[in-house]
Amino acid sequence: MSFNTFGKIFRFTTWGESHGPAIGCIIDGCPPNIAISEKDIQKDMDRRRPGQSKFTTQRKESDKVIILSGVFEGKTTGTPISIIIYNEDKKSRDYESIKNKFRPGHADYTYFKKYGIRDFRGGGRQSARETASRVAAGAVAKIVLKKIIGAKFNIVGAVTQLGLMSCNKNNWKNSEIRKNPFFCPDKQSVKLWEKYLMAVRKAGSSCGAIIELRASGVPVGLGAPIYSKLDTDIAASLMSINAVKGVNIGSGMNAAFLSGEENSDEIRKKSGKIKFKTNHAGGILGGISSGQDIVASFAVKPTSSILTSRETIDKKGKNTKISVRGRHDPCVGIRAVPIGEAMISCVILDHLLMHRAQCS
Amino acid sequence: MSFNTFGKIFRFTTWGESHGPAIGCIIDGCPPNIAISEKDIQKDMDRRRPGQSKFTTQRKESDKVIILSGVFEGKTTGTPISIIIYNEDKKSRDYESIKNKFRPGHADYTYFKKYGIRDFRGGGRQSARETASRVAAGAVAKIVLKKIIGAKFNIVGAVTQLGLMSCNKNNWKNSEIRKNPFFCPDKQSVKLWEKYLMAVRKAGSSCGAIIELRASGVPVGLGAPIYSKLDTDIAASLMSINAVKGVNIGSGMNAAFLSGEENSDEIRKKSGKIKFKTNHAGGILGGISSGQDIVASFAVKPTSSILTSRETIDKKGKNTKISVRGRHDPCVGIRAVPIGEAMISCVILDHLLMHRAQCS
Amino acid sequence: MSFNTFGKIFRFTTWGESHGPAIGCIIDGCPPNIAISEKDIQKDMDRRRPGQSKFTTQRKESDKVIILSGVFEGKTTGTPISIIIYNEDKKSRDYESIKNKFRPGHADYTYFKKYGIRDFRGGGRQSARETASRVAAGAVAKIVLKKIIGAKFNIVGAVTQLGLMSCNKNNWKNSEIRKNPFFCPDKQSVKLWEKYLMAVRKAGSSCGAIIELRASGVPVGLGAPIYSKLDTDIAASLMSINAVKGVNIGSGMNAAFLSGEENSDEIRKKSGKIKFKTNHAGGILGGISSGQDIVASFAVKPTSSILTSRETIDKKGKNTKISVRGRHDPCVGIRAVPIGEAMISCVILDHLLMHRAQCS
Amino acid sequence: MSFNTFGKIFRFTTWGESHGPAIGCIIDGCPPNIAISEKDIQKDMDRRRPGQSKFTTQRKESDKVIILSGVFEGKTTGTPISIIIYNEDKKSRDYESIKNKFRPGHADYTYFKKYGIRDFRGGGRQSARETASRVAAGAVAKIVLKKIIGAKFNIVGAVTQLGLMSCNKNNWKNSEIRKNPFFCPDKQSVKLWEKYLMAVRKAGSSCGAIIELRASGVPVGLGAPIYSKLDTDIAASLMSINAVKGVNIGSGMNAAFLSGEENSDEIRKKSGKIKFKTNHAGGILGGISSGQDIVASFAVKPTSSILTSRETIDKKGKNTKISVRGRHDPCVGIRAVPIGEAMISCVILDHLLMHRAQCS
């Protein structure tokens, strides 16, 4: 049982609050002798970092990672890797407005009811700031996976739905994703999305998003029946991200609408290689990877903090109203791409290690 | 780490194959002094039992549960409850046709690749027969929850989408669900669904389904940040069920399409009670129950075994074809209702016990 | 968290009470494709089996193991192995005398206080009968270890102290151990021990014992800092056995009396092989195996059920007396040898699999 | 599975190396709303701190604890408590002498063989410096236990054997323990011990020690069959401490030498209270606390680093010699008292929370 730990063999534990002195994570079970540096991890951190476009929160954080243990002379030693990220933009704000009120859509009410105490500064532990630690852990996982599996292993994520705006997945280009602030894989959608999100922001409103993750080069055989299925753990990993409300593997919820014939992913051997004709299964059969691309997607709900006044209650149970002042974050889903990539990387590595344990 | 165990404090471990002598589960961590009997568990078993209508598999199993330990003079003792269910309908069939072929959509290929060996009789461990053990564990969880929380606690599940056929959720009646073989909550849809599924069956095809679960009376405060969120564990529990490809909490994937205003679930105090104006969150905020109904849904893919011939390969990697003979199961999703209820019951009880540990 | 489960990757869960219909265990995480049979397991069961000499309990049990799952065509499939052992000698005895009294030295009082209910028949779950399940799990572990490590791997256990009687460990012969009912490794001590234990039995008394375990052929590198040390897990595994009160690794408690020079286990390379000049460490340094023999010992307290009347209280808290009638078991420690061997085998296999996960 | 995490509900994860920038721990599962401060923790830290007498290592560390998360306005919030301790005395020493040699009795050889890499600076992760993190976690556990159980709860540890010198346990005074640098509970032994240890130090040698722990006020009913016994977890917790080779519960290894009559701990009710006439069981029956004092002891081997030259091999497998220069630590066991207290406190709290989960 582990409230703040994720994983089975490759495990990470995160700690820290939005406006405490620092946040961080401990990575345990990392294989030894893997070259790793703060610089390597920083690359991924920078993709999640706030304040990089007008469409995300304006909190200023350099998110600089510092490795405190587990790496010696540039290589992992097999002992716990402690990573710390100091909070820089934690200046004393006017928390009076939210200190005694429960923001709708946030976990203010439930935290208070559960623990009888809550750190209200910026959401405390419920803040998405915690996800920075995940990205650090995921960066380590990706480096290890590349070392073990080789260059053919790749993880990519993109926003495929921005509120009411979809994109054309047939135009998906990995290279495009990093070129726009929306992590949109379809060049033609970018301008439309920009207009749309500007309108949402100006209206003081917010919108949700769907993120799709694709992992290629994953060996066949990762995952395990019955309660350590690869898709079970992917679902858990993604649902654990703040504001996520739905997770699909392959065709996901749409599988309900397919016929048995459509959904069957027939298998062929062609020029010595095993190929599936389709990938409705998202690369996972019976909880075990099939060697196809692993495809998972998840939905992020619209930002709960909006400029429009909302009805709520205060700590004493009195009816009141609340609204966010100043600038807000019109779509938290955008920044979920590197987080999703991090989580699925950790799950895949974890299952790779588990597979070595039982079946090597 | 536990391949075949589910849960943290209230834990169950399942074992057994489709055509072995028996299947079963061990429930560990059950509170003591709870009145429980085989008869109580049997009620739930009978709802999942095969062969009860022309729309489900014709395998004949009485699914009789036998308690081998952990209950003394009609009450739980706090020690492991071992439940066994003998397989009755395991007559030697012609497995030659599937012994050396990998059925598309099934886990034949991945099990073989992972382990280098597989029990091909009826799918062995990958068979949905395993879910009978889950239903037994879930029945115990429900009894314990009723004892601890009281009569106001209730779990109900229903099929809300049968392939291409939806139902009108405004007509949802709990009492209706048990009256039809589809677990449909909307009386008016039953006849249409019957026609539809008959047609699917006659075509030798199959269809998927969406199941919705509703848990009422769940106390506020269950769940825990960050990696033991209630929704994380519900997602994992449902994704672990055979053939499930998508999981939603509350608005789920549709949350992506909502505006911040629509999604915010405003809070009101009315006549001394805290009420949320909507429930897009599905009763869970920041991974912790809010006291609202917990609402989760999941999609089951269409039955992979269909009468139409499908392309595949054999154990030696040669291209071949495969099709199911005789009767088949046009929609495996139907029988997933009691399984989903069982899983969510186990998750809720587990979190209730965890909450007592940390916060009582 | 797992009340009745032992292990991390190779895990077993035991269930069942002394006088219930059966006991058993589920082994999860066992590597696939290992040849295993009920007959193989039975050999170890027979060494622990009661009623084999006048010095152990006269309960009549054939302890026949039945494998219900996880083995297909004679080989493990990588899925849970369910083993059941039916209780045969559970005839209705006169429990009235102990039903309402707490036997000193037994867990009657603590079970009742903890759970508010207890299965008093033969001690219920606290009975040493549970250890039969451990021996079954250990037998599987040993077979897997022999398969992975090869013939050089060996586990042997012996009683080195029987109450006040010691033996000469310089005379230790593995072949001798199975030839006498005391698991004594020193032929010259056997007759003295026999006389001694006869006297103890006739006096209606009982005595304790010390068991020493030696594992040879264990590869260097098993174990892990800090809380998964090999010696930590061995200590836990042995202390979990009924009536065990002390555990030593290598020199154990006596290490306190050694000087730094004596204790240092100097290292030499001789004819291409690394040798330690002594083995005070018991083959474990910093929680990791060194390639030397792993040596652990544990003390079993004297049988609590004796013919002499003892003072105690009853369920209502009234002072009373209790004594065992009929034959009794003068030294429960004797039968602990195969149990200790089983536990250490499971720990070593578990660590071998963990090592493969992180370091292969 | 968790290499560097201890506990089930109240869990702590430690990280850091002897000569890295810092060490620390994350405490997860701590109950909320408990008043806690760095000052409270510091008290325990100061008892373990090196350099406080001529009999312990002269490394200079203030061991100042800093709380980075999980405490808000002086109270625990139920979220992870991150504690960091900066290493101050990590000046660049001449590690050349040990960089390529394996110190006998240390884990140099096994770490290198396991991971293929090791942080040789001061022993890296294998250093006893890690135990500072445990003391911090234990301090938190003690505060929580005092809050939940009340003032009657108390933990005390003492050195009862210093190499060849024993003390008279009949003279045990808790107040005496903190008055001498040996944690000796018997005033009359202090001077003799001082002479003895001075002689050991001057000879460049070292000696072992036995530490006894006593926990009073522990409620009846903590612990759980079969693999979560309280004594199992205490044994694991103590064996995980650096250099510990043996663990006793109550009479421990000496239980082997007792008769059934002597060992039986008869029960009496006197003036409304249940009393045991003796406490050979060390307060634990069947793995569950009986309400008596919990008594455990453990042996620490003599310091491996001594001034006398020892034979060993180097990284290339060549025979060589090694000896420590300058001052050394004649008995590492002395400083193990606060560590043992910390570990047993964590175990008792963990079981108290587990008991609330299942049985409240």
XYZ file of N, CA, C and O in Angstrom, chain B residues 267-359:
372
model
N -21.564 23.873 -5.613
C -21.949 23.288 -4.315
C -22.955 24.192 -3.601
O -22.789 25.413 -3.579
N -23.947 23.590 -3.016
C -24.981 24.321 -2.272
C -25.287 23.623 -0.960
O -25.223 22.406 -0.878
N -25.604 24.423 0.016
C -26.145 23.842 1.251
C -27.639 24.088 1.256
O -28.108 25.239 1.130
N -28.412 23.029 1.357
C -29.868 23.144 1.367
C -30.424 22.324 2.507
O -30.116 21.139 2.618
N -31.247 22.932 3.301
C -31.843 22.289 4.482
C -30.825 21.417 5.227
O -31.054 20.225 5.468
N -29.683 22.044 5.504
C -28.677 21.384 6.335
C -27.837 20.355 5.624
O -26.935 19.767 6.213
N -28.115 20.133 4.359
C -27.349 19.126 3.635
C -26.540 19.747 2.500
O -27.015 20.670 1.825
N -25.351 19.233 2.296
C -24.511 19.714 1.198
C -24.888 18.966 -0.067
O -24.934 17.732 -0.092
N -25.199 19.746 -1.105
C -25.609 19.153 -2.384
C -24.769 19.740 -3.507
O -24.482 20.940 -3.493
N -24.426 18.947 -4.458
C -23.770 19.448 -5.664
C -24.855 19.591 -6.728
O -25.739 18.747 -6.847
N -24.796 20.675 -7.490
C -25.860 20.922 -8.483
C -25.789 19.965 -9.672
O -26.792 19.705 -10.324
N -24.613 19.496 -9.965
C -24.419 18.495 -11.021
C -23.402 17.478 -10.527
O -22.840 17.637 -9.448
N -23.158 16.448 -11.340
C -22.177 15.428 -10.911
C -21.285 14.998 -12.073
O -21.141 13.817 -12.366
N -20.704 15.984 -12.741
C -19.777 15.646 -13.823
C -18.556 14.924 -13.288
O -17.904 14.172 -14.007
N -18.218 15.192 -12.034
C -17.019 14.591 -11.436
C -17.227 13.120 -11.090
O -16.274 12.433 -10.720
N -18.458 12.632 -11.182
C -18.704 11.242 -10.831
C -18.456 10.950 -9.367
O -18.090 9.839 -8.987
N -18.653 11.985 -8.540
C -18.556 11.763 -7.097
C -17.147 11.727 -6.546
O -16.949 11.373 -5.378
N -16.170 12.124 -7.361
C -14.765 12.053 -6.918
C -14.034 13.342 -7.287
O -14.001 13.739 -8.447
N -13.468 14.012 -6.302
C -12.693 15.239 -6.528
C -11.292 15.064 -5.957
O -11.140 14.762 -4.773
N -10.291 15.239 -6.810
C -8.908 15.064 -6.354
C -8.645 13.652 -5.875
O -7.778 13.424 -5.034
N -9.404 12.712 -6.394
C -9.202 11.311 -6.028
C -9.904 10.890 -4.759
O -9.772 9.751 -4.313
N -10.704 11.807 -4.186
C -11.374 11.539 -2.912
C -12.887 11.678 -3.098
O -13.353 12.613 -3.750
N -13.636 10.753 -2.519
C -15.097 10.770 -2.681
C -15.680 12.024 -2.045
O -15.243 12.478 -0.992
N -16.711 12.568 -2.712
C -17.311 13.831 -2.269
C -18.638 13.631 -1.547
O -19.242 14.574 -1.073
N -19.091 12.380 -1.477
C -20.394 12.114 -0.882
C -21.492 12.010 -1.928
O -22.579 11.517 -1.643
N -21.222 12.513 -3.138
C -22.175 12.301 -4.238
C -22.122 10.844 -4.683
O -21.190 10.118 -4.334
N -23.067 10.457 -5.532
C -22.987 9.121 -6.120
C -21.686 8.969 -6.904
O -21.288 9.876 -7.649
N -21.051 7.849 -6.731
C -19.892 7.547 -7.570
C -20.402 6.907 -8.846
O -21.183 5.953 -8.808
N -20.006 7.502 -9.973
C -20.490 7.035 -11.275
C -19.296 6.715 -12.160
O -18.435 7.558 -12.400
N -19.240 5.472 -12.603
C -18.155 5.045 -13.494
C -18.755 4.223 -14.617
O -19.784 3.555 -14.430
N -18.155 4.280 -15.785
C -18.626 3.420 -16.870
C -17.436 2.836 -17.606
O -16.332 3.354 -17.526
N -17.686 1.730 -18.271
C -16.586 1.090 -19.010
C -17.120 0.402 -20.259
O -18.277 -0.010 -20.313
N -16.247 0.330 -21.275
C -16.626 -0.267 -22.550
C -16.020 -1.649 -22.690
O -14.838 -1.842 -22.401
N -16.842 -2.592 -23.116
C -16.383 -3.953 -23.385
C -16.363 -4.143 -24.895
O -17.338 -3.833 -25.576
N -15.283 -4.643 -25.409
C -15.183 -4.827 -26.859
C -16.067 -5.995 -27.301
O -16.464 -6.829 -26.474
N -16.399 -6.072 -28.582
C -17.225 -7.197 -29.047
C -16.504 -8.526 -28.863
O -15.274 -8.583 -28.929
N -17.260 -9.562 -28.590
C -16.709 -10.920 -28.478
C -15.766 -11.200 -29.632
O -16.118 -10.990 -30.794
N -14.587 -11.685 -29.310
C -13.610 -11.957 -30.371
C -13.915 -13.241 -31.126
O -13.592 -13.362 -32.303
N -14.517 -14.203 -30.445
C -14.843 -15.473 -31.108
C -16.145 -15.328 -31.881
O -17.215 -15.243 -31.286
N -16.037 -15.275 -33.214
C -17.225 -15.124 -34.054
C -17.240 -16.218 -35.117
O -16.241 -16.912 -35.328
N -18.406 -16.369 -35.792
C -18.527 -17.457 -36.762
C -17.805 -17.155 -38.071
O -17.422 -18.076 -38.798
N -17.615 -15.877 -38.357
C -16.906 -15.477 -39.568
C -15.437 -15.902 -39.497
O -14.816 -15.766 -38.452
N -14.932 -16.380 -40.609
C -13.530 -16.788 -40.636
C -12.619 -15.562 -40.570
O -12.860 -14.550 -41.201
N -11.578 -15.680 -39.729
C -10.628 -14.570 -39.591
C -9.215 -15.065 -39.926
O -8.870 -16.216 -39.656
N -8.410 -14.153 -40.431
C -7.029 -14.499 -40.746
C -6.151 -14.457 -39.490
O -6.311 -13.564 -38.654
N -5.257 -15.425 -39.408
C -4.324 -15.429 -38.272
C -3.093 -16.252 -38.635
O -2.922 -16.651 -39.800
N -2.250 -16.497 -37.642
C -1.080 -17.355 -37.850
C -1.129 -18.515 -36.845
O -1.875 -18.471 -35.877
N -0.321 -19.532 -37.100
C -0.247 -20.633 -36.131
C 1.058 -20.522 -35.332
O 1.830 -19.577 -35.511
N 1.247 -21.491 -34.441
C 2.410 -21.459 -33.542
C 3.743 -21.391 -34.286
O 4.732 -20.875 -33.773
N 3.729 -21.967 -35.502
C 4.972 -21.967 -36.281
C 5.123 -20.692 -37.105
O 6.073 -20.530 -37.864
N 4.136 -19.793 -36.995
C 4.237 -18.527 -37.724
C 3.670 -18.581 -39.136
O 3.825 -17.654 -39.921
N 2.976 -19.668 -39.461
C 2.385 -19.782 -40.798
C 1.021 -19.110 -40.841
O 0.218 -19.228 -39.921
N 0.737 -18.455 -41.949
C -0.575 -17.841 -42.140
C -1.653 -18.906 -42.245
O -1.465 -19.935 -42.901
N -2.796 -18.647 -41.612
C -3.897 -19.603 -41.640
C -5.192 -18.848 -41.349
O -5.203 -17.615 -41.296
N -6.298 -19.580 -41.184
C -7.576 -18.948 -40.858
C -8.210 -19.657 -39.671
O -7.872 -20.800 -39.377
N -9.142 -18.985 -39.050
C -9.806 -19.594 -37.900
C -11.229 -19.074 -37.802
O -11.517 -17.923 -38.158
N -12.147 -19.933 -37.363
C -13.502 -19.462 -37.053
C -14.084 -20.352 -35.974
O -13.660 -21.493 -35.792
N -15.004 -19.792 -35.211
C -15.644 -20.545 -34.148
C -16.779 -21.369 -34.751
O -17.484 -20.900 -35.632
N -16.929 -22.588 -34.258
C -18.057 -23.408 -34.721
C -19.139 -23.454 -33.648
O -18.871 -23.191 -32.489
N -20.318 -23.839 -34.072
C -21.411 -23.987 -33.101
C -21.911 -22.638 -32.608
O -21.756 -21.608 -33.257
N -22.492 -22.652 -31.417
C -23.081 -21.425 -30.878
C -21.994 -20.509 -30.356
O -20.952 -20.953 -29.917
N -22.272 -19.253 -30.343
C -21.297 -18.328 -29.798
C -22.003 -17.301 -28.929
O -23.230 -17.278 -28.817
N -21.253 -16.436 -28.363
C -21.713 -15.476 -27.373
C -21.728 -14.099 -28.064
O -20.677 -13.510 -28.274
N -22.901 -13.585 -28.443
C -22.893 -12.377 -29.287
C -22.438 -11.112 -28.578
O -22.051 -10.145 -29.234
N -22.506 -11.082 -27.245
C -22.079 -9.864 -26.541
C -21.590 -10.219 -25.143
O -22.397 -10.402 -24.225
N -20.280 -10.320 -24.978
C -19.742 -10.656 -23.655
C -19.990 -9.541 -22.638
O -19.939 -9.766 -21.428
N -20.260 -8.349 -23.168
C -20.453 -7.202 -22.278
C -21.618 -7.363 -21.312
O -21.606 -6.830 -20.190
N -22.632 -8.115 -21.731
C -23.825 -8.248 -20.891
C -23.479 -8.780 -19.502
O -23.923 -8.245 -18.490
N -22.669 -9.842 -19.520
C -22.337 -10.468 -18.232
C -21.328 -9.682 -17.420
O -20.966 -10.076 -16.307
N -20.867 -8.564 -17.961
C -19.872 -7.770 -17.228
C -20.492 -6.915 -16.137
O -19.774 -6.358 -15.302
N -21.821 -6.804 -16.119
C -22.456 -5.946 -15.107
C -22.144 -6.404 -13.679
O -21.615 -5.632 -12.869
N -22.419 -7.665 -13.317
C -22.081 -8.069 -11.940
C -20.579 -8.041 -11.652
O -20.170 -7.852 -10.500
N -19.782 -8.187 -12.692
C -18.321 -8.143 -12.488
C -17.894 -6.713 -12.151
O -17.122 -6.482 -11.224
N -18.427 -5.755 -12.904
C -18.120 -4.356 -12.614
C -18.588 -3.963 -11.223
O -17.867 -3.277 -10.481
N -19.788 -4.399 -10.861
C -20.290 -4.120 -9.511
C -19.359 -4.696 -8.444
O -19.089 -4.059 -7.418
N -18.875 -5.911 -8.715
C -17.986 -6.559 -7.750
C -16.697 -5.767 -7.593
O -16.235 -5.516 -6.466
N -16.127 -5.358 -8.711
C -14.834 -4.673 -8.649
C -14.954 -3.338 -7.920
O -14.124 -2.997 -7.087
N -15.985 -2.568 -8.249
C -16.107 -1.250 -7.620
C -16.431 -1.414 -6.123
O -15.980 -0.608 -5.295
N -17.138 -2.462 -5.777
C -17.411 -2.718 -4.353
C -16.118 -2.990 -3.601
O -15.907 -2.486 -2.493
N -15.263 -3.801 -4.207
C -13.984 -4.111 -3.551
C -13.144 -2.848 -3.389
O -12.514 -2.641 -2.346
N -13.133 -2.001 -4.416
C -12.332 -0.766 -4.346
C -12.860 0.144 -3.240
O -12.085 0.693 -2.440
N -14.166 0.297 -3.173
C -14.739 1.205 -2.171
C -14.452 0.683 -0.755
O -14.052 1.434 0.134
N -14.632 -0.626 -0.552
C -14.349 -1.173 0.776
C -12.876 -0.997 1.124
O -12.524 -0.615 2.248
N -12.016 -1.259 0.150
C -10.581 -1.130 0.383
C -10.245 0.294 0.828
O -9.485 0.498 1.786
N -10.822 1.262 0.163
C -10.547 2.660 0.527
C -11.181 3.038 1.858
O -10.631 3.868 2.591
N -12.295 2.445 2.161
C -12.902 2.711 3.466
C -11.979 2.204 4.586
O -11.763 2.896 5.588
N -11.402 1.023 4.389
C -10.488 0.488 5.400
C -9.207 1.332 5.481
O -8.702 1.618 6.565
N -8.700 1.745 4.324
C -7.513 2.616 4.305
C -7.792 3.922 5.024
O -6.922 4.445 5.712
N -8.969 4.450 4.814
C -9.315 5.709 5.468
C -9.354 5.533 6.989
O -8.879 6.391 7.738
N -9.931 4.418 7.426
C -9.938 4.150 8.868
C -8.517 4.072 9.412
O -8.250 4.529 10.527
N -7.624 3.472 8.631
C -6.245 3.330 9.096
C -5.608 4.694 9.329
O -5.061 4.955 10.401
N -5.698 5.565 8.347
C -4.964 6.828 8.454
C -5.729 7.901 9.213
O -5.123 8.710 9.908
N -7.035 7.926 9.086
C -7.797 9.095 9.562
C -8.822 8.825 10.650
O -9.535 9.755 11.045
